mmCIF file with all atom_site columns, C-alpha atoms in Angstrom:
data_model
loop_
_atom_site.group_PDB
_atom_site.id
_atom_site.type_symbol
_atom_site.label_atom_id
_atom_site.label_alt_id
_atom_site.label_comp_id
_atom_site.label_asym_id
_atom_site.label_entity_id
_atom_site.label_seq_id
_atom_site.pdbx_PDB_ins_code
_atom_site.Cartn_x
_atom_site.Cartn_y
_atom_site.Cartn_z
_atom_site.occupancy
_atom_site.B_iso_or_equiv
_atom_site.pdbx_formal_charge
_atom_site.auth_seq_id
_atom_site.auth_comp_id
_atom_site.auth_asym_id
_atom_site.auth_atom_id
_atom_site.pdbx_PDB_model_num
ATOM 1   C CA . MET A 1 1   ? -2.847  -37.433 55.571 1.00 0.00 ? 1   MET A CA 1
ATOM 2   C CA . LEU A 1 2   ? 0.466   -39.914 54.699 1.00 0.00 ? 2   LEU A CA 1
ATOM 3   C CA . ASN A 1 3   ? 3.161   -38.724 55.946 1.00 0.00 ? 3   ASN A CA 1
ATOM 4   C CA . PHE A 1 4   ? 7.353   -39.954 54.964 1.00 0.00 ? 4   PHE A CA 1
ATOM 5   C CA . THR A 1 5   ? 8.736   -38.129 57.646 1.00 0.00 ? 5   THR A CA 1
ATOM 6   C CA . GLY A 1 6   ? 8.010   -41.292 60.114 1.00 0.00 ? 6   GLY A CA 1
ATOM 7   C CA . LEU A 1 7   ? 10.866  -43.229 57.739 1.00 0.00 ? 7   LEU A CA 1
ATOM 8   C CA . LEU A 1 8   ? 13.840  -40.896 58.967 1.00 0.00 ? 8   LEU A CA 1
ATOM 9   C CA . ARG A 1 9   ? 14.429  -42.412 62.194 1.00 0.00 ? 9   ARG A CA 1
ATOM 10  C CA . LEU A 1 10  ? 18.196  -40.594 62.641 1.00 0.00 ? 10  LEU A CA 1
ATOM 11  C CA . THR A 1 11  ? 20.196  -41.237 65.611 1.00 0.00 ? 11  THR A CA 1
ATOM 12  C CA . ARG A 1 12  ? 23.665  -40.157 65.503 1.00 0.00 ? 12  ARG A CA 1
ATOM 13  C CA . VAL A 1 13  ? 23.846  -39.452 61.622 1.00 0.00 ? 13  VAL A CA 1
ATOM 14  C CA . ARG A 1 14  ? 23.714  -35.794 59.981 1.00 0.00 ? 14  ARG A CA 1
ATOM 15  C CA . ILE A 1 15  ? 22.118  -36.224 56.503 1.00 0.00 ? 15  ILE A CA 1
ATOM 16  C CA . PRO A 1 16  ? 20.865  -33.337 54.579 1.00 0.00 ? 16  PRO A CA 1
ATOM 17  C CA . ALA A 1 17  ? 17.595  -34.551 53.699 1.00 0.00 ? 17  ALA A CA 1
ATOM 18  C CA . VAL A 1 18  ? 14.468  -32.854 52.219 1.00 0.00 ? 18  VAL A CA 1
ATOM 19  C CA . VAL A 1 19  ? 11.561  -34.941 53.123 1.00 0.00 ? 19  VAL A CA 1
ATOM 20  C CA . ILE A 1 20  ? 8.286   -34.995 50.820 1.00 0.00 ? 20  ILE A CA 1
ATOM 21  C CA . VAL A 1 21  ? 5.463   -34.773 52.722 1.00 0.00 ? 21  VAL A CA 1
ATOM 22  C CA . LEU A 1 22  ? 2.260   -35.201 50.840 1.00 0.00 ? 22  LEU A CA 1
ATOM 23  C CA . GLY A 1 23  ? -0.998  -34.452 52.033 1.00 0.00 ? 23  GLY A CA 1
ATOM 24  C CA . PHE A 1 24  ? -4.556  -35.578 50.865 1.00 0.00 ? 24  PHE A CA 1
ATOM 25  C CA . THR A 1 25  ? -7.470  -33.333 52.061 1.00 0.00 ? 25  THR A CA 1
ATOM 26  C CA . SER A 1 26  ? -10.367 -32.682 49.834 1.00 0.00 ? 26  SER A CA 1
ATOM 27  C CA . GLY A 1 27  ? -8.562  -30.806 47.379 1.00 0.00 ? 27  GLY A CA 1
ATOM 28  C CA . TRP A 1 28  ? -5.478  -33.180 46.893 1.00 0.00 ? 28  TRP A CA 1
ATOM 29  C CA . VAL A 1 29  ? -3.001  -30.833 48.488 1.00 0.00 ? 29  VAL A CA 1
ATOM 30  C CA . PHE A 1 30  ? 0.716   -31.141 47.668 1.00 0.00 ? 30  PHE A CA 1
ATOM 31  C CA . SER A 1 31  ? 3.128   -29.543 50.019 1.00 0.00 ? 31  SER A CA 1
ATOM 32  C CA . ALA A 1 32  ? 6.962   -30.061 50.935 1.00 0.00 ? 32  ALA A CA 1
ATOM 33  C CA . SER A 1 33  ? 8.455   -29.637 53.818 1.00 0.00 ? 33  SER A CA 1
ATOM 34  C CA . ILE A 1 34  ? 11.947  -29.912 55.831 1.00 0.00 ? 34  ILE A CA 1
ATOM 35  C CA . ALA A 1 35  ? 12.029  -32.614 58.221 1.00 0.00 ? 35  ALA A CA 1
ATOM 36  C CA . ARG A 1 36  ? 14.787  -31.532 61.160 1.00 0.00 ? 36  ARG A CA 1
ATOM 37  C CA . ALA A 1 37  ? 14.890  -35.695 61.932 1.00 0.00 ? 37  ALA A CA 1
ATOM 38  C CA . GLU A 1 38  ? 13.579  -35.106 65.439 1.00 0.00 ? 38  GLU A CA 1
ATOM 39  C CA . LEU A 1 39  ? 13.943  -38.473 67.278 1.00 0.00 ? 39  LEU A CA 1
ATOM 40  C CA . PRO A 1 40  ? 11.180  -39.350 69.278 1.00 0.00 ? 40  PRO A CA 1
ATOM 41  C CA . ASP A 1 41  ? 10.852  -38.918 72.884 1.00 0.00 ? 41  ASP A CA 1
ATOM 42  C CA . SER A 1 42  ? 10.924  -42.263 73.407 1.00 0.00 ? 42  SER A CA 1
ATOM 43  C CA . THR A 1 43  ? 14.747  -42.528 72.542 1.00 0.00 ? 43  THR A CA 1
ATOM 44  C CA . TYR A 1 44  ? 15.807  -39.290 74.331 1.00 0.00 ? 44  TYR A CA 1
ATOM 45  C CA . LYS A 1 45  ? 13.616  -40.425 77.564 1.00 0.00 ? 45  LYS A CA 1
ATOM 46  C CA . LYS A 1 46  ? 15.859  -43.800 77.117 1.00 0.00 ? 46  LYS A CA 1
ATOM 47  C CA . LEU A 1 47  ? 19.214  -41.833 76.581 1.00 0.00 ? 47  LEU A CA 1
ATOM 48  C CA . ARG A 1 48  ? 18.356  -39.793 79.631 1.00 0.00 ? 48  ARG A CA 1
ATOM 49  C CA . GLU A 1 49  ? 17.705  -42.909 81.634 1.00 0.00 ? 49  GLU A CA 1
ATOM 50  C CA . GLU A 1 50  ? 20.829  -44.462 80.267 1.00 0.00 ? 50  GLU A CA 1
ATOM 51  C CA . ALA A 1 51  ? 23.193  -41.606 81.275 1.00 0.00 ? 51  ALA A CA 1
ATOM 52  C CA . PRO A 1 52  ? 25.531  -42.051 83.599 1.00 0.00 ? 52  PRO A CA 1
ATOM 53  C CA . GLU A 1 53  ? 26.083  -38.802 85.250 1.00 0.00 ? 53  GLU A CA 1
ATOM 54  C CA . LEU A 1 54  ? 23.169  -36.368 86.130 1.00 0.00 ? 54  LEU A CA 1
ATOM 55  C CA . LEU A 1 55  ? 24.635  -32.926 87.725 1.00 0.00 ? 55  LEU A CA 1
ATOM 56  C CA . TYR A 1 56  ? 23.552  -29.697 88.360 1.00 0.00 ? 56  TYR A CA 1
ATOM 57  C CA . LEU A 1 57  ? 26.291  -27.937 86.963 1.00 0.00 ? 57  LEU A CA 1
ATOM 58  C CA . ARG A 1 58  ? 27.533  -24.255 86.769 1.00 0.00 ? 58  ARG A CA 1
ATOM 59  C CA . VAL A 1 59  ? 29.801  -23.076 83.716 1.00 0.00 ? 59  VAL A CA 1
ATOM 60  C CA . ASP A 1 60  ? 32.749  -21.579 84.414 1.00 0.00 ? 60  ASP A CA 1
ATOM 61  C CA . ARG A 1 61  ? 34.732  -21.219 81.079 1.00 0.00 ? 61  ARG A CA 1
ATOM 62  C CA . VAL A 1 62  ? 33.562  -22.401 77.359 1.00 0.00 ? 62  VAL A CA 1
ATOM 63  C CA . THR A 1 63  ? 36.223  -22.994 75.014 1.00 0.00 ? 63  THR A CA 1
ATOM 64  C CA . VAL A 1 64  ? 34.794  -22.827 71.331 1.00 0.00 ? 64  VAL A CA 1
ATOM 65  C CA . THR A 1 65  ? 37.322  -25.891 69.495 1.00 0.00 ? 65  THR A CA 1
ATOM 66  C CA . GLU A 1 66  ? 35.385  -25.630 66.172 1.00 0.00 ? 66  GLU A CA 1
ATOM 67  C CA . ASN A 1 67  ? 33.563  -22.876 64.644 1.00 0.00 ? 67  ASN A CA 1
ATOM 68  C CA . GLY A 1 68  ? 32.035  -24.089 61.555 1.00 0.00 ? 68  GLY A CA 1
ATOM 69  C CA . GLU A 1 69  ? 29.571  -23.082 59.196 1.00 0.00 ? 69  GLU A CA 1
ATOM 70  C CA . ASP A 1 70  ? 26.686  -25.395 60.643 1.00 0.00 ? 70  ASP A CA 1
ATOM 71  C CA . ILE A 1 71  ? 27.758  -26.279 64.047 1.00 0.00 ? 71  ILE A CA 1
ATOM 72  C CA . ILE A 1 72  ? 30.466  -24.819 66.955 1.00 0.00 ? 72  ILE A CA 1
ATOM 73  C CA . ARG A 1 73  ? 31.734  -27.202 69.317 1.00 0.00 ? 73  ARG A CA 1
ATOM 74  C CA . TYR A 1 74  ? 32.711  -26.194 72.934 1.00 0.00 ? 74  TYR A CA 1
ATOM 75  C CA . SER A 1 75  ? 34.623  -27.352 75.508 1.00 0.00 ? 75  SER A CA 1
ATOM 76  C CA . ILE A 1 76  ? 32.940  -26.641 79.125 1.00 0.00 ? 76  ILE A CA 1
ATOM 77  C CA . GLU A 1 77  ? 34.411  -26.368 82.011 1.00 0.00 ? 77  GLU A CA 1
ATOM 78  C CA . ALA A 1 78  ? 32.191  -26.086 84.936 1.00 0.00 ? 78  ALA A CA 1
ATOM 79  C CA . THR A 1 79  ? 31.792  -26.550 88.428 1.00 0.00 ? 79  THR A CA 1
ATOM 80  C CA . VAL A 1 80  ? 29.269  -29.536 90.027 1.00 0.00 ? 80  VAL A CA 1
ATOM 81  C CA . GLN A 1 81  ? 26.420  -27.582 92.255 1.00 0.00 ? 81  GLN A CA 1
ATOM 82  C CA . LYS A 1 82  ? 24.523  -30.603 92.686 1.00 0.00 ? 82  LYS A CA 1
ATOM 83  C CA . VAL A 1 83  ? 24.046  -34.340 92.578 1.00 0.00 ? 83  VAL A CA 1
ATOM 84  C CA . ASP A 1 84  ? 21.355  -36.685 91.395 1.00 0.00 ? 84  ASP A CA 1
ATOM 85  C CA . ARG A 1 85  ? 23.879  -39.453 89.682 1.00 0.00 ? 85  ARG A CA 1
ATOM 86  C CA . SER A 1 86  ? 27.021  -40.166 88.794 1.00 0.00 ? 86  SER A CA 1
ATOM 87  C CA . LYS A 1 87  ? 28.519  -43.173 88.096 1.00 0.00 ? 87  LYS A CA 1
ATOM 88  C CA . ALA A 1 88  ? 32.119  -41.343 88.514 1.00 0.00 ? 88  ALA A CA 1
ATOM 89  C CA . ASN A 1 89  ? 31.205  -40.493 91.748 1.00 0.00 ? 89  ASN A CA 1
ATOM 90  C CA . TYR A 1 90  ? 31.355  -36.955 91.248 1.00 0.00 ? 90  TYR A CA 1
ATOM 91  C CA . VAL A 1 91  ? 30.164  -34.462 94.579 1.00 0.00 ? 91  VAL A CA 1
ATOM 92  C CA . ALA A 1 92  ? 29.463  -30.761 94.954 1.00 0.00 ? 92  ALA A CA 1
ATOM 93  C CA . GLY A 1 93  ? 32.384  -28.657 94.404 1.00 0.00 ? 93  GLY A CA 1
ATOM 94  C CA . ASN A 1 94  ? 34.149  -30.967 91.649 1.00 0.00 ? 94  ASN A CA 1
ATOM 95  C CA . ARG A 1 95  ? 35.079  -29.185 88.418 1.00 0.00 ? 95  ARG A CA 1
ATOM 96  C CA . VAL A 1 96  ? 33.849  -31.566 84.911 1.00 0.00 ? 96  VAL A CA 1
ATOM 97  C CA . THR A 1 97  ? 34.980  -30.625 81.621 1.00 0.00 ? 97  THR A CA 1
ATOM 98  C CA . PHE A 1 98  ? 32.622  -31.696 78.913 1.00 0.00 ? 98  PHE A CA 1
ATOM 99  C CA . GLN A 1 99  ? 32.090  -31.037 74.861 1.00 0.00 ? 99  GLN A CA 1
ATOM 100 C CA . SER A 1 100 ? 29.300  -29.591 73.399 1.00 0.00 ? 100 SER A CA 1
ATOM 101 C CA . TYR A 1 101 ? 27.747  -27.968 70.288 1.00 0.00 ? 101 TYR A CA 1
ATOM 102 C CA . TYR A 1 102 ? 25.399  -25.713 69.214 1.00 0.00 ? 102 TYR A CA 1
ATOM 103 C CA . VAL A 1 103 ? 23.854  -25.906 65.484 1.00 0.00 ? 103 VAL A CA 1
ATOM 104 C CA . ARG A 1 104 ? 23.524  -22.373 64.088 1.00 0.00 ? 104 ARG A CA 1
ATOM 105 C CA . PRO A 1 105 ? 19.925  -21.678 63.213 1.00 0.00 ? 105 PRO A CA 1
ATOM 106 C CA . GLU A 1 106 ? 20.795  -20.956 59.722 1.00 0.00 ? 106 GLU A CA 1
ATOM 107 C CA . ALA A 1 107 ? 22.103  -24.504 59.268 1.00 0.00 ? 107 ALA A CA 1
ATOM 108 C CA . TRP A 1 108 ? 18.107  -25.716 60.180 1.00 0.00 ? 108 TRP A CA 1
ATOM 109 C CA . ASN A 1 109 ? 17.060  -22.970 57.479 1.00 0.00 ? 109 ASN A CA 1
ATOM 110 C CA . ARG A 1 110 ? 19.542  -24.412 55.011 1.00 0.00 ? 110 ARG A CA 1
ATOM 111 C CA . GLY A 1 111 ? 17.811  -28.150 55.462 1.00 0.00 ? 111 GLY A CA 1
ATOM 112 C CA . PHE A 1 112 ? 20.349  -29.342 58.135 1.00 0.00 ? 112 PHE A CA 1
ATOM 113 C CA . VAL A 1 113 ? 18.874  -32.231 59.570 1.00 0.00 ? 113 VAL A CA 1
ATOM 114 C CA . GLY A 1 114 ? 19.611  -33.952 63.079 1.00 0.00 ? 114 GLY A CA 1
ATOM 115 C CA . PRO A 1 115 ? 18.351  -34.495 66.464 1.00 0.00 ? 115 PRO A CA 1
ATOM 116 C CA . LYS A 1 116 ? 17.637  -31.267 68.959 1.00 0.00 ? 116 LYS A CA 1
ATOM 117 C CA . SER A 1 117 ? 20.441  -29.044 69.590 1.00 0.00 ? 117 SER A CA 1
ATOM 118 C CA . PRO A 1 118 ? 21.989  -28.504 72.484 1.00 0.00 ? 118 PRO A CA 1
ATOM 119 C CA . PRO A 1 119 ? 21.872  -24.670 73.927 1.00 0.00 ? 119 PRO A CA 1
ATOM 120 C CA . GLN A 1 120 ? 24.686  -22.259 73.839 1.00 0.00 ? 120 GLN A CA 1
ATOM 121 C CA . LEU A 1 121 ? 26.160  -22.255 76.770 1.00 0.00 ? 121 LEU A CA 1
ATOM 122 C CA . TYR A 1 122 ? 27.994  -19.297 78.484 1.00 0.00 ? 122 TYR A CA 1
ATOM 123 C CA . PRO A 1 123 ? 29.798  -18.948 81.557 1.00 0.00 ? 123 PRO A CA 1
ATOM 124 C CA . GLY A 1 124 ? 27.110  -18.428 84.766 1.00 0.00 ? 124 GLY A CA 1
ATOM 125 C CA . TRP A 1 125 ? 24.460  -20.924 82.879 1.00 0.00 ? 125 TRP A CA 1
ATOM 126 C CA . THR A 1 126 ? 23.451  -23.697 85.862 1.00 0.00 ? 126 THR A CA 1
ATOM 127 C CA . GLY A 1 127 ? 21.330  -26.799 85.160 1.00 0.00 ? 127 GLY A CA 1
ATOM 128 C CA . TRP A 1 128 ? 20.712  -30.099 85.336 1.00 0.00 ? 128 TRP A CA 1
ATOM 129 C CA . ILE A 1 129 ? 22.553  -32.230 82.256 1.00 0.00 ? 129 ILE A CA 1
ATOM 130 C CA . PHE A 1 130 ? 22.500  -35.563 81.388 1.00 0.00 ? 130 PHE A CA 1
ATOM 131 C CA . LEU A 1 131 ? 26.670  -36.710 80.538 1.00 0.00 ? 131 LEU A CA 1
ATOM 132 C CA . ASP A 1 132 ? 27.638  -39.736 79.062 1.00 0.00 ? 132 ASP A CA 1
ATOM 133 C CA . GLN A 1 133 ? 30.852  -40.715 76.872 1.00 0.00 ? 133 GLN A CA 1
ATOM 134 C CA . ALA A 1 134 ? 30.960  -38.124 74.366 1.00 0.00 ? 134 ALA A CA 1
ATOM 135 C CA . ARG A 1 135 ? 29.915  -38.877 70.752 1.00 0.00 ? 135 ARG A CA 1
ATOM 136 C CA . ASP A 1 136 ? 33.899  -38.839 69.380 1.00 0.00 ? 136 ASP A CA 1
ATOM 137 C CA . GLY A 1 137 ? 34.540  -40.914 72.496 1.00 0.00 ? 137 GLY A CA 1
ATOM 138 C CA . LYS A 1 138 ? 36.725  -37.969 73.609 1.00 0.00 ? 138 LYS A CA 1
ATOM 139 C CA . GLY A 1 139 ? 35.986  -37.307 77.504 1.00 0.00 ? 139 GLY A CA 1
ATOM 140 C CA . LEU A 1 140 ? 31.783  -36.300 78.364 1.00 0.00 ? 140 LEU A CA 1
ATOM 141 C CA . GLY A 1 141 ? 29.526  -34.892 76.331 1.00 0.00 ? 141 GLY A CA 1
ATOM 142 C CA . PRO A 1 142 ? 25.877  -34.869 76.433 1.00 0.00 ? 142 PRO A CA 1
ATOM 143 C CA . ALA A 1 143 ? 23.718  -37.895 76.501 1.00 0.00 ? 143 ALA A CA 1
ATOM 144 C CA . ALA A 1 144 ? 20.550  -36.932 74.853 1.00 0.00 ? 144 ALA A CA 1
ATOM 145 C CA . TYR A 1 145 ? 21.608  -34.308 72.471 1.00 0.00 ? 145 TYR A CA 1
ATOM 146 C CA . GLY A 1 146 ? 19.435  -30.895 73.013 1.00 0.00 ? 146 GLY A CA 1
ATOM 147 C CA . ARG A 1 147 ? 17.684  -32.562 75.126 1.00 0.00 ? 147 ARG A CA 1
ATOM 148 C CA . SER A 1 148 ? 19.813  -33.472 77.977 1.00 0.00 ? 148 SER A CA 1
ATOM 149 C CA . PHE A 1 149 ? 19.429  -29.979 79.789 1.00 0.00 ? 149 PHE A CA 1
ATOM 150 C CA . HIS A 1 150 ? 17.015  -28.869 82.066 1.00 0.00 ? 150 HIS A CA 1
ATOM 151 C CA . TYR A 1 151 ? 17.351  -24.985 83.663 1.00 0.00 ? 151 TYR A CA 1
#
C-alpha cells in the first residue's frame, strides 16, 4: 500500500490539510482520508524525556483564556502532590500555574491537523504531567502536547 501520510511530519504547526491515501489492492482501490498529523511515538517520547518538570498535580482552578471555534485555551492552577523531577525545584504542596488547550472534536471532523490534543482539564483532575516552557514562551505548558498527561 502506498501511503503519503508519512510525508507530514508536523511538529508545532497546524495546517488544515487533506492527505490522499492511495491504496493499491487487487481491485485498484482509490480512497481518501483525513490525516491528523499525529506525531511519531518517538517524538512524544523525546519531548517527555526532555521535559524539565514531571509533576503529579491536582487541578484547583481552570480559567478559559480563549474560547475559539476549534481550540479552547486555558490557564490552570494546580497543587503539586508528588514530584518525579523538577528543574524549578517544585515540592509537594507548591502551587503551579500552566497553560493548556483542548481541540474540540468538531475541529478534527472539519479537517483540523495537529498533534494529539491534551485532555479537557477540570477542577479536581489529578495525574502526572510533563511540563516545559509553553509554546508561546509565556510560562509553562504541556511538554509533549496531549501525550504529556498520565492519569
